[in-house]
XYZ file of C-alpha atoms in Angstrom:
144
model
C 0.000 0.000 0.000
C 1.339 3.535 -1.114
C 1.105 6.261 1.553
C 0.833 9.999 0.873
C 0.980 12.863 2.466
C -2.411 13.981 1.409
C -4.057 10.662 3.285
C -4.520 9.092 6.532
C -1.137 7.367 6.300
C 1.119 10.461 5.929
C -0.913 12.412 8.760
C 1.160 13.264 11.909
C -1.801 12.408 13.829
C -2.275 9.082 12.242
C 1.407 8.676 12.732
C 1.583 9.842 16.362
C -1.288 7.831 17.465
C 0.343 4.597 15.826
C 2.916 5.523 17.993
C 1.132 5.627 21.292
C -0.092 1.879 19.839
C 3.560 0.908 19.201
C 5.097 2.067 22.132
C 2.609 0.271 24.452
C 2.793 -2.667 22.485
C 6.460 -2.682 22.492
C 8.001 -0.455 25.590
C 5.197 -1.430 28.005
C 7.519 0.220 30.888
C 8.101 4.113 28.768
C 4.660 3.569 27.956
C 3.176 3.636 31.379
C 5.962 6.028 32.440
C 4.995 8.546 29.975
C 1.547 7.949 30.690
C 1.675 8.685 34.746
C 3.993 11.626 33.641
C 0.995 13.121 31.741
C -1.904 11.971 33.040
C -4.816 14.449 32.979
C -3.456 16.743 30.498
C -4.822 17.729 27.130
C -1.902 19.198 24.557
C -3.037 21.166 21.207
C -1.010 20.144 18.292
C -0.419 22.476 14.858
C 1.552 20.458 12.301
C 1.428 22.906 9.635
C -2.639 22.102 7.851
C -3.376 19.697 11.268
C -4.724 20.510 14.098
C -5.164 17.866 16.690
C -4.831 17.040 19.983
C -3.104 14.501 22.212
C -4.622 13.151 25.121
C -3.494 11.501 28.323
C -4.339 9.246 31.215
C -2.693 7.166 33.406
C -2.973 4.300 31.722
C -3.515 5.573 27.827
C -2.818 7.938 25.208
C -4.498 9.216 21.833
C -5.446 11.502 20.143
C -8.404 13.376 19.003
C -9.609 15.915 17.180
C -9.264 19.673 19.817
C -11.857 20.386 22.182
C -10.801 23.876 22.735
C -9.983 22.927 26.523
C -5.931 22.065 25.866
C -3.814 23.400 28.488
C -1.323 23.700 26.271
C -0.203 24.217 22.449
C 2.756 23.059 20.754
C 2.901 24.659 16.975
C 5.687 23.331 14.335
C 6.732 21.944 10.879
C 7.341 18.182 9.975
C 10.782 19.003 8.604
C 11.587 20.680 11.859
C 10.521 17.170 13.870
C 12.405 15.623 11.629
C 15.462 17.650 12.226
C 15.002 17.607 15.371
C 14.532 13.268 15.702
C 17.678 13.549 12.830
C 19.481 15.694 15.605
C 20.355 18.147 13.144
C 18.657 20.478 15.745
C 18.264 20.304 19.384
C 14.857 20.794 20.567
C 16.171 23.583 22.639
C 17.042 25.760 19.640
C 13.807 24.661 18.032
C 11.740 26.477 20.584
C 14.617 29.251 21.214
C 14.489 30.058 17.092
C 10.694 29.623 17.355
C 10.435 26.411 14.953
C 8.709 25.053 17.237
C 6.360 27.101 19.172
C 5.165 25.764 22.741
C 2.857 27.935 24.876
C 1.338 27.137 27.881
C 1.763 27.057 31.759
C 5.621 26.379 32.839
C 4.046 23.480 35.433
C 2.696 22.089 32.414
C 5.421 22.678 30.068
C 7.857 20.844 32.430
C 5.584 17.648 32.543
C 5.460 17.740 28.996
C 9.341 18.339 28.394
C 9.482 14.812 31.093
C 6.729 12.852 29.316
C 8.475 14.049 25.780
C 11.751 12.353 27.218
C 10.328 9.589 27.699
C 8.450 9.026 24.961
C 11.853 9.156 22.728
C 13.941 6.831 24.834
C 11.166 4.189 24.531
C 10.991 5.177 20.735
C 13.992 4.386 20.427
C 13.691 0.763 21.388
C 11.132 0.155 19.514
C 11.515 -1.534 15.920
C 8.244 -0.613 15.027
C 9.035 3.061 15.317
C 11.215 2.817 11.876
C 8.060 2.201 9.025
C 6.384 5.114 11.182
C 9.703 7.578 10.802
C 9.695 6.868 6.973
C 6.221 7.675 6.601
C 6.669 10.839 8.711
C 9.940 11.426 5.733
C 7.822 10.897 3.265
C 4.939 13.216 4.425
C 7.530 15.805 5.155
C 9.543 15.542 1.612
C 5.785 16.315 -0.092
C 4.803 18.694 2.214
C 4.841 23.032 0.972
């Protein structure tokens, strides 16, 4: 099956609630981590056209379309995740050079840096992070 950017399959919100599938399929332990790390909060994501939002409890994470009740909103490019996951740019210059764009309550902001962490080191173990990271490439090398 072909994926493109313009479908499901090359949506970061597809792609980041696969994720959330993967990762408590196969990092049980950063799974629940990042889960008790979040629990309770509601983040607003802007991925260029999308607009979605991830939600958390302690035990599960998806996502859905917003509410308008997010605490907090996280605005950015796919090219800039992907330099970012590609480490051609720290996250910390991301935000600082306003690629990515994260407002919200610091509280909140600090659970979400934590939760973020962990997400990525169980990502990281994962094999079935890599078909999700090329679709993400491919999204990204047909996106404006």
């Amino acid at each position: 099956m072909s994926s493109s950017s313009s479908g499901a399959e090359g949506r970061v919100a597809t792609l980041l609630a696969e994720s959330f599938e993967v990762l408590s399929q196969e990092h049980r332990e950063a799974h629940a981590r990042m889960c008790e790390r979040l629990a309770g909060l509601s983040v607003l994501l802007e991925v260029e056209e999308e607009r979605f939002a991830a939600v958390f409890s302690s035990r599960r994470a998806w996502v859905v379309p917003p509410s308008g009740g997010e605490v907090a909103r996280v605005t950015t490019r796919r090219r800039t995740v992907l330099d970012v996951l590609d480490d051609r740019q720290s996250l910390t210059d991301a935000v600082l050079t306003d690629a990515v764009e994260v407002v919200g309550p610091l509280p909140t902001l600090l659970r979400l840096h934590e939760g973020l962490v962990v997400y990525v080191q169980g990502a990281v173990r994962c094999p079935g992070f890599v078909p999700l990271l090329h679709r993400l490439r491919e999204a990204a090398i047909s996106s404006p």
